[in-house]
Coordinates of C-alpha atoms in Angstrom, one line a residue:
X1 CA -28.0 62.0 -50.4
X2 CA -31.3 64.1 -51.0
X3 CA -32.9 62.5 -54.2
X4 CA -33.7 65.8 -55.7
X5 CA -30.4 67.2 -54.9
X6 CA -28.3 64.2 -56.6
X7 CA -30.0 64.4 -59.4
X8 CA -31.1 67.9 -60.7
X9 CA -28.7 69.8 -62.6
X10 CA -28.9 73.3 -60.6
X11 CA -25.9 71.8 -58.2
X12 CA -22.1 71.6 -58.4
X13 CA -20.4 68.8 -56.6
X14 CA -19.6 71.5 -53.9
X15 CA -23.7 72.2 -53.1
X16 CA -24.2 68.0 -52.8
X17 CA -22.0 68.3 -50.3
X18 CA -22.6 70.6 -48.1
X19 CA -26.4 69.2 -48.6
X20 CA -25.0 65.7 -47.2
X21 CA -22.8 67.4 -44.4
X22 CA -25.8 70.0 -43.0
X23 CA -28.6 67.1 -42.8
X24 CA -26.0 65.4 -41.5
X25 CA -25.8 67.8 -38.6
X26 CA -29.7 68.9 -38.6
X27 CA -30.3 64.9 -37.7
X28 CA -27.5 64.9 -35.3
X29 CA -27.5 68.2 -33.6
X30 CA -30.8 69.8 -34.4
X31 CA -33.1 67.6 -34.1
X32 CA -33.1 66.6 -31.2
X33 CA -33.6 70.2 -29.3
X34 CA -36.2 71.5 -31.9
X35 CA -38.4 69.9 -29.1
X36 CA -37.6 72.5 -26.8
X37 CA -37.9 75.8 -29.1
X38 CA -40.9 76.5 -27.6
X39 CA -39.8 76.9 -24.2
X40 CA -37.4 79.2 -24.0
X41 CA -37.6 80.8 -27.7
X42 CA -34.7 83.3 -27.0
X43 CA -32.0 81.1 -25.6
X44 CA -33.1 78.5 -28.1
X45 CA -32.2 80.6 -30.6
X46 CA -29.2 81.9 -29.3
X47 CA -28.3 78.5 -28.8
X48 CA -28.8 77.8 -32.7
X49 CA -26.8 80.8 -33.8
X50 CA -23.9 79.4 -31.9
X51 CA -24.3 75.9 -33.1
X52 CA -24.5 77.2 -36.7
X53 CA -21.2 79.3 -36.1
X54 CA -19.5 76.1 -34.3
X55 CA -20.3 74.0 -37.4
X56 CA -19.2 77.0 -40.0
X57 CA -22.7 77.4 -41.7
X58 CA -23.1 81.3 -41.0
X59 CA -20.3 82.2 -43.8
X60 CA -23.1 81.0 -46.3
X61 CA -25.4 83.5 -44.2
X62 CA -23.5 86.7 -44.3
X63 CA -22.1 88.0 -47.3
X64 CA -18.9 88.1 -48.2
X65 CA -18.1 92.0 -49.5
X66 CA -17.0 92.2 -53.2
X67 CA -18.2 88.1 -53.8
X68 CA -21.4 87.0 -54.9
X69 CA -23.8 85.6 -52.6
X70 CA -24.2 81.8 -53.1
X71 CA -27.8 81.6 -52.8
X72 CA -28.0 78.1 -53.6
X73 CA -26.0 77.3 -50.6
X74 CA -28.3 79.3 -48.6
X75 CA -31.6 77.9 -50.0
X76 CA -30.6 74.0 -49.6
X77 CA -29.5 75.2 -45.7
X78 CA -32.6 76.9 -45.4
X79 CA -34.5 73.9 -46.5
X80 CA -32.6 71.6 -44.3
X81 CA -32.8 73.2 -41.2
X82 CA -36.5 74.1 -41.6
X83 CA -37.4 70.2 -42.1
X84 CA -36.3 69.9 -38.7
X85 CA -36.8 73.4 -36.7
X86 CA -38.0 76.4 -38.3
X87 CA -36.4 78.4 -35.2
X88 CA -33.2 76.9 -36.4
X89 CA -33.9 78.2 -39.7
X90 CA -35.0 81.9 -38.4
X91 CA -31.2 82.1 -36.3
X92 CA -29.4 81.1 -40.1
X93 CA -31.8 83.5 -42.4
X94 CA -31.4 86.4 -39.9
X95 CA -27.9 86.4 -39.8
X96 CA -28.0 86.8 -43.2
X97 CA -31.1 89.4 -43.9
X98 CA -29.8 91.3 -41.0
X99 CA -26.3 91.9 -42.6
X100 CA -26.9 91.9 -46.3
X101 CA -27.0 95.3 -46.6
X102 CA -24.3 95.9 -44.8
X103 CA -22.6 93.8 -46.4
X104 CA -22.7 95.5 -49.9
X105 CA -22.9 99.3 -49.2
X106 CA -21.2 99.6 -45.3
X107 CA -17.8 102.0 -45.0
X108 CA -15.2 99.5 -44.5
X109 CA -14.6 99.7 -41.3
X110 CA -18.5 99.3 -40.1
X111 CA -18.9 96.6 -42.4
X112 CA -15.7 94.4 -41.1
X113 CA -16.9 95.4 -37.5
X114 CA -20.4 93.7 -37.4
X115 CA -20.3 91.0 -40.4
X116 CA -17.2 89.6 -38.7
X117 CA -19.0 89.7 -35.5
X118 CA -22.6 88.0 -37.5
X119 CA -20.4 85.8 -39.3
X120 CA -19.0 84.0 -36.2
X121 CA -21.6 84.3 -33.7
X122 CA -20.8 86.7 -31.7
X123 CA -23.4 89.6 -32.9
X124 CA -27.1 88.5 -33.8
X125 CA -28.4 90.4 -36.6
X126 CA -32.1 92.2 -37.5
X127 CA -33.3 93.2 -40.6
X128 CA -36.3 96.5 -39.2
X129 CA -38.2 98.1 -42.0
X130 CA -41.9 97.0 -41.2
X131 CA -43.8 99.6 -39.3
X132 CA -47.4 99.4 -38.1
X133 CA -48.7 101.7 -40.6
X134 CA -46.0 100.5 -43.6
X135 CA -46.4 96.6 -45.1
X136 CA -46.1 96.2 -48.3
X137 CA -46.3 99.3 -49.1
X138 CA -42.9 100.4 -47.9
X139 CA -42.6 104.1 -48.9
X140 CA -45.6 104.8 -46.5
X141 CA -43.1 104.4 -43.3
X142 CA -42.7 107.4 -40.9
X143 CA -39.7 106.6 -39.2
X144 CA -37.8 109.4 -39.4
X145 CA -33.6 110.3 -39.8
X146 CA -33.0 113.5 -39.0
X147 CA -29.4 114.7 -39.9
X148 CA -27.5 116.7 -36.7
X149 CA -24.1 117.9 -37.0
X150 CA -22.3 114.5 -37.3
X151 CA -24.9 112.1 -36.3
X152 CA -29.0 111.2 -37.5
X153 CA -31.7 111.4 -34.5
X154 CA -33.8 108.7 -35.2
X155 CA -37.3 108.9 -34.4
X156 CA -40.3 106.2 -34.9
X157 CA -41.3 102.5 -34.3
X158 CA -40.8 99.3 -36.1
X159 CA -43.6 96.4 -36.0
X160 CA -42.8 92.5 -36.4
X161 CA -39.1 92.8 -36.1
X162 CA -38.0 89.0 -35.7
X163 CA -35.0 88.9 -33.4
X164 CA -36.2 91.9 -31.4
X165 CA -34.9 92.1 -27.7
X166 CA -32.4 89.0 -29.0
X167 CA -30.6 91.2 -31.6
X168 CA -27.7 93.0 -31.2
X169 CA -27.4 95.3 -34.2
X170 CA -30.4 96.1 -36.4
X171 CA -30.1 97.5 -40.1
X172 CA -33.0 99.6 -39.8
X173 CA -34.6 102.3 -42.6
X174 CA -36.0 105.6 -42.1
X175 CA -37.0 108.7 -44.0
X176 CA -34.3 111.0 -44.2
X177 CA -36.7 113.7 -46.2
X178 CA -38.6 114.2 -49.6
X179 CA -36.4 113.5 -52.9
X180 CA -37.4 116.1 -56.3
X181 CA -40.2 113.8 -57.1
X182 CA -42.3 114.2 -54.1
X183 CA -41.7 110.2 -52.9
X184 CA -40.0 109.3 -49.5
X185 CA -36.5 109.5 -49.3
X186 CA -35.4 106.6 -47.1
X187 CA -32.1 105.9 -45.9
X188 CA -30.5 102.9 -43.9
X189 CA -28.5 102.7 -40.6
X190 CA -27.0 100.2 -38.6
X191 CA -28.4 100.8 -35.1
X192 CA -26.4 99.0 -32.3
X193 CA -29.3 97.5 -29.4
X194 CA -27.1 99.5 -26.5
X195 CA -27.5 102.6 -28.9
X196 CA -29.2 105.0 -25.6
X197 CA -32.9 106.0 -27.2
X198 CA -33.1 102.7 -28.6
X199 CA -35.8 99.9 -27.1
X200 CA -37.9 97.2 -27.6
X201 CA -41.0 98.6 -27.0
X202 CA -43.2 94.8 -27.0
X203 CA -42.9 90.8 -27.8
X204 CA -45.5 90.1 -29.5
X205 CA -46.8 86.3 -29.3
X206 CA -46.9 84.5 -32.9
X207 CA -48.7 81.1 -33.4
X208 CA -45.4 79.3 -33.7
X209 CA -42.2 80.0 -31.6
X210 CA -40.8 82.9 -33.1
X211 CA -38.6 86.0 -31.1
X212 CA -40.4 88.6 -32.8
X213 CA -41.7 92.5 -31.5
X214 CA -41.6 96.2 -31.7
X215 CA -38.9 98.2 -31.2
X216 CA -38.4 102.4 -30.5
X217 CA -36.7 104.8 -31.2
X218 CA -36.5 108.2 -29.7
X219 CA -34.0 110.8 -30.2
X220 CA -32.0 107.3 -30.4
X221 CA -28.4 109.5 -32.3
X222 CA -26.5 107.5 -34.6
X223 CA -23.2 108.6 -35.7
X224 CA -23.2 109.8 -39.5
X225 CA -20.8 106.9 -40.2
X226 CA -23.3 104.5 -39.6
X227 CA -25.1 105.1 -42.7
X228 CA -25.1 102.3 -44.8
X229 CA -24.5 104.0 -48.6
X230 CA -25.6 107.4 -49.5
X231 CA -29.0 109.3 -47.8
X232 CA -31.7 108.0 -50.1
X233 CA -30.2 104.4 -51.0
X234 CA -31.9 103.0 -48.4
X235 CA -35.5 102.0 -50.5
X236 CA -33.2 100.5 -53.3
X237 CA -31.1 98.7 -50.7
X238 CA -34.2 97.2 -49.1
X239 CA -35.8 96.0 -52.1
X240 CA -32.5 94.3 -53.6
X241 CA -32.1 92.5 -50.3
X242 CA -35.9 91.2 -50.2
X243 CA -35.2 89.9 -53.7
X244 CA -32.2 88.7 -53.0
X245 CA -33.6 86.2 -50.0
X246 CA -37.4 86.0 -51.8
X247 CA -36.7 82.4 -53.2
X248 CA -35.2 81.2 -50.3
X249 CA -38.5 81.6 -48.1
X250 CA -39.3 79.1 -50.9
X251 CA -36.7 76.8 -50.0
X252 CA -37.8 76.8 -46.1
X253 CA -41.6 76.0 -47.5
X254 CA -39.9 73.2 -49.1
X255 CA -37.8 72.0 -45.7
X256 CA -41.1 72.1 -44.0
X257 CA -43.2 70.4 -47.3
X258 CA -40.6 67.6 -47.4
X259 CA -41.1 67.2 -43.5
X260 CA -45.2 66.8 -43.6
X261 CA -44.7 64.3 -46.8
X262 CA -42.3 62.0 -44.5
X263 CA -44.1 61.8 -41.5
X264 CA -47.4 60.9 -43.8
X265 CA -45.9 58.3 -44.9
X266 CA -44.6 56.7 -42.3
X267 CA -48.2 57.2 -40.6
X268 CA -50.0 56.0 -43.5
X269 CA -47.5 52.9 -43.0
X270 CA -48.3 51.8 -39.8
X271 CA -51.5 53.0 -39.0
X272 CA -54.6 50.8 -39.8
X273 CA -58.1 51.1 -40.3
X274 CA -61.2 49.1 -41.4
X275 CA -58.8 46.4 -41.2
X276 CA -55.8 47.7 -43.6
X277 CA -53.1 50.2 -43.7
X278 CA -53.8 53.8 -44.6
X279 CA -51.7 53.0 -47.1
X280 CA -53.7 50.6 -48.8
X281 CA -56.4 52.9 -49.0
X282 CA -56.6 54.5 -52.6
X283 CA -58.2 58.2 -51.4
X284 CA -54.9 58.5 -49.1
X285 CA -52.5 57.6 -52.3
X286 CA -54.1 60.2 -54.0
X287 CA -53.3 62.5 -51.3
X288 CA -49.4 61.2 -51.0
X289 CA -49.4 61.5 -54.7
X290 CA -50.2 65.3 -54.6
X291 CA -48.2 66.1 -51.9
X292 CA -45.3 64.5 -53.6
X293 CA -45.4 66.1 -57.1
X294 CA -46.6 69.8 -55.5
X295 CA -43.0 69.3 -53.4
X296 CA -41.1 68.5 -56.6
X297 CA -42.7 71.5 -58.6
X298 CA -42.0 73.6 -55.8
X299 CA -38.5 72.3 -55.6
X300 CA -37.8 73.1 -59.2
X301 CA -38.4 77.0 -59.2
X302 CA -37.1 77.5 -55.8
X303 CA -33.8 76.5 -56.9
X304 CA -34.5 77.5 -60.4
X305 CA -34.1 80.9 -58.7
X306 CA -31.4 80.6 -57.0
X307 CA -29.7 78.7 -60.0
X308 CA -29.9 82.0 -62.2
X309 CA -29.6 84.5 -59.4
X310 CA -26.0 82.4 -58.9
X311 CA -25.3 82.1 -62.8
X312 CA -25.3 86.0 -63.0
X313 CA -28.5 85.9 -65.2
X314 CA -29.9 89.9 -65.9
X315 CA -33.0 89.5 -64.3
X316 CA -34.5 87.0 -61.9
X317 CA -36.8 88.8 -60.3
X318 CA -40.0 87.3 -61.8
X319 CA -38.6 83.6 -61.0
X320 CA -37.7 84.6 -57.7
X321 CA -41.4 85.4 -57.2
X322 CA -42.9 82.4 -59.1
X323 CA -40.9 80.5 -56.5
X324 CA -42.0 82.1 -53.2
X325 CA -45.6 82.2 -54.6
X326 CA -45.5 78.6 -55.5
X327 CA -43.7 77.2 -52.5
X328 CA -45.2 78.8 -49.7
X329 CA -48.8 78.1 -51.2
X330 CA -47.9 74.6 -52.3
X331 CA -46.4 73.9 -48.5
X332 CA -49.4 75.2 -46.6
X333 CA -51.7 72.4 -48.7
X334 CA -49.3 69.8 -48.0
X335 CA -48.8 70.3 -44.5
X336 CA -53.0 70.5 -44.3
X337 CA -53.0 67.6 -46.1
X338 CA -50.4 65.8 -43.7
X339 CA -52.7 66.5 -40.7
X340 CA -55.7 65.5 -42.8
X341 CA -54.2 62.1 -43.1
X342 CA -52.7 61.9 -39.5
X343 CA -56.7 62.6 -38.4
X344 CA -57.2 63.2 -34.8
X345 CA -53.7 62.5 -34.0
X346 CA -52.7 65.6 -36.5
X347 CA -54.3 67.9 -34.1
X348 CA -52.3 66.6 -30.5
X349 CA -50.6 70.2 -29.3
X350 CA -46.6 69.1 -30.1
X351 CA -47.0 66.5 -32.8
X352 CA -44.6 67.4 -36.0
X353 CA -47.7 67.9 -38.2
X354 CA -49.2 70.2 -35.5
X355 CA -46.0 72.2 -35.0
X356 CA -45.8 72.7 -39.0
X357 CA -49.7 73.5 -39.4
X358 CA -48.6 76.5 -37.4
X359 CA -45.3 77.3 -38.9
X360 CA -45.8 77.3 -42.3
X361 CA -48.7 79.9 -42.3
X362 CA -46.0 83.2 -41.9
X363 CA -44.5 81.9 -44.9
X364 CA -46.9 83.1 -47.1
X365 CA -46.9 86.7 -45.6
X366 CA -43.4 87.7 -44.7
X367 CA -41.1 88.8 -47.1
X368 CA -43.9 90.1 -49.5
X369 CA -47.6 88.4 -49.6
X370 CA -48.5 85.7 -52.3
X371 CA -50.7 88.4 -53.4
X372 CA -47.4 90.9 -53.7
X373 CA -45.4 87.8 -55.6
X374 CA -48.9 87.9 -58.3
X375 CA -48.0 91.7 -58.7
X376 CA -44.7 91.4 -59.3
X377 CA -44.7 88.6 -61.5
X378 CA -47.7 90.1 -63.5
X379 CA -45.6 93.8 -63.8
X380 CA -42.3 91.7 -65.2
X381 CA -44.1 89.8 -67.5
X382 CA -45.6 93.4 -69.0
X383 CA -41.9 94.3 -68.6
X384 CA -40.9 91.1 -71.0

């Protein structure tokens, strides 16, 4: 049993153990392919959506409708799976960014289709609201939703869509017009891949393994029913599902932070120089002794988050933040730190460090920036 888990008080007995039965089956049954993700990053990931469904993870994925969303659950998978393969870790989190919405403002009968279909593996989910010329700044997309007789034309193109040309249903947003105010009105739709208009435009090749591209739309018609809530929800639906997964990036920081920290050590433990162990060697103790309490701090608000996100609490969205922010920044100087100690050998194309050096670098952009997650936790304190 994970240390951390066993004895903070954010888990039931239920969360230690599923934590004990999933690293069980990361060590057994994801492990040992991670060393192929890079080869084949589709059918690896296919291959991991199917394992997860096989093993009954993906129900802590998708949402139930009408249930709360154990987030908790869903952070310690996260963090388990990444420790071993981030790409693992992208075929869980999809399955559930790509459906959450769906999930909670779908008409029945489209919801029940596709999250029954995410939940079990058949369907791999996308989550499509990044556009080249929209970011952070999400109200500046152009996509556009035009209503025609029972069905929206959709019109536009989406930019680093993870799952793209693997996906088979995308939640996507577009702007369906211009509300009282003057702001974009943007609406979401569940877009099937074999929708005719629909297409993936380009892969675009990432640092790390990652199934990741553009998509396009043109005059791609979507029936009226596959509106996910009212026209103009769609910005408020977005944002509640980015703050509803923002502290689990967090916990996938951690996975990977908690993989660089092991692998120092048992380096440090058996490689020797000027005639001793690294780990004899006060300046890399200092180093291990860093990494170590950074992980633990980082630990401690990711699942702080998720603890009062679970527990109902009014607002989380600051903590949420805090953790994202802290994680992702506290993993990236861990995992430098890791192939600081490892030396020469932390630069070999393949070694673990390697691998994380590159992996852990999207974490501090996707899902909002660090420097988004400063905003948002300066404009809730004002708020306090």
């Amino acid at each position: 049993m994970d240390r951390f888990i066993a004895t903070t008080p954010f888990f039931s007995a239920a969360h230690r153990a599923l934590a004990e039965r999933v690293a069980e089956f990361a060590e057994r049954q994801i492990a040992a392919r991670a060393s192929g993700d890079e080869s084949d990053v589709d059918s690896a990931l296919r291959g991991y959506v199917r394992l997860l469904a096989e093993n009954d993870l993906l129900k802590f994925a998708v949402a139930t409708p009408d249930e709360s969303f154990d987030l908790r659950a869903f952070c310690i998978i996260r963090e388990i799976l990444s420790y071993s393969s981030s790409l693992a870790d992208l075929a869980f989190v999809m399955q559930g960014l790509g459906t959450y919405v769906i999930s909670r403002a779908a008409t029945e009968h489209v919801r029940d289709f596709w999250l029954g279909r995410a939940r079990n593996g058949q369907a791999i989910a996308a989550f499509a609201l990044t556009e080249p010329d929209a970011g952070s700044d999400v109200a500046a997309l152009k996509t556009t939703a035009l209503r025609e007789g029972d069905a929206y034309i959709i019109n536009g193109r989406k930019r680093f869509i993870s799952n793209a040309g693997v996906a088979d249903f995308y939640t996507v947003f577009a702007r369906t017009g211009t509300r009282e105010d003057g702001r974009t009105e943007i609406s979401a739709f569940v877009v099937s891949a074999r929708m005719s208009g629909f297409a993936v435009a380009e892969r675009t090749e990432m640092i790390a393994p990652h199934p990741i591209g553009e998509i396009e739309f043109k005059d791609c018609r979507v029936p009226a029913e596959d509106m996910i809530g009212q026209q103009g929800d769609g910005l408020r639906l977005a944002l509640q599902t980015l703050d509803t997964f923002r502290a689990s990036v967090g916990a996938a920081a951690c996975g990977m932070a908690r993989r660089a920290l092991d692998e120092s050590l048992l380096y440090a433990k058996s490689r020797k120089q000027f005639g001793k162990l690294l780990i004899e060697h006060q300046l890399i103790l200092e180093k291990l002794a860093d990494m170590a309490t950074e992980l633990d701090a980082a630990r401690l608000l990711v699942y702080r988050a998720a603890y009062l996100k679970d527990a109902g609490a009014e607002h989380s969205t600051r903590e949420a933040s805090e953790a994202k922010l802290f994680a992702t920044e506290a993993a990236g100087r861990i995992v430098d730190q890791a192939v600081q100690i490892h030396g020469g050998t932390g630069l070999v194309r393949g070694s673990a460090v390697e691998r994380l050096y590159r992996e852990v670098r999207a974490l501090r952009i996707y899902e909002g920036t660090s420097e988004i997650q400063k905003l948002v936790i300066a404009n809730q304190l004002l708020k306090e």
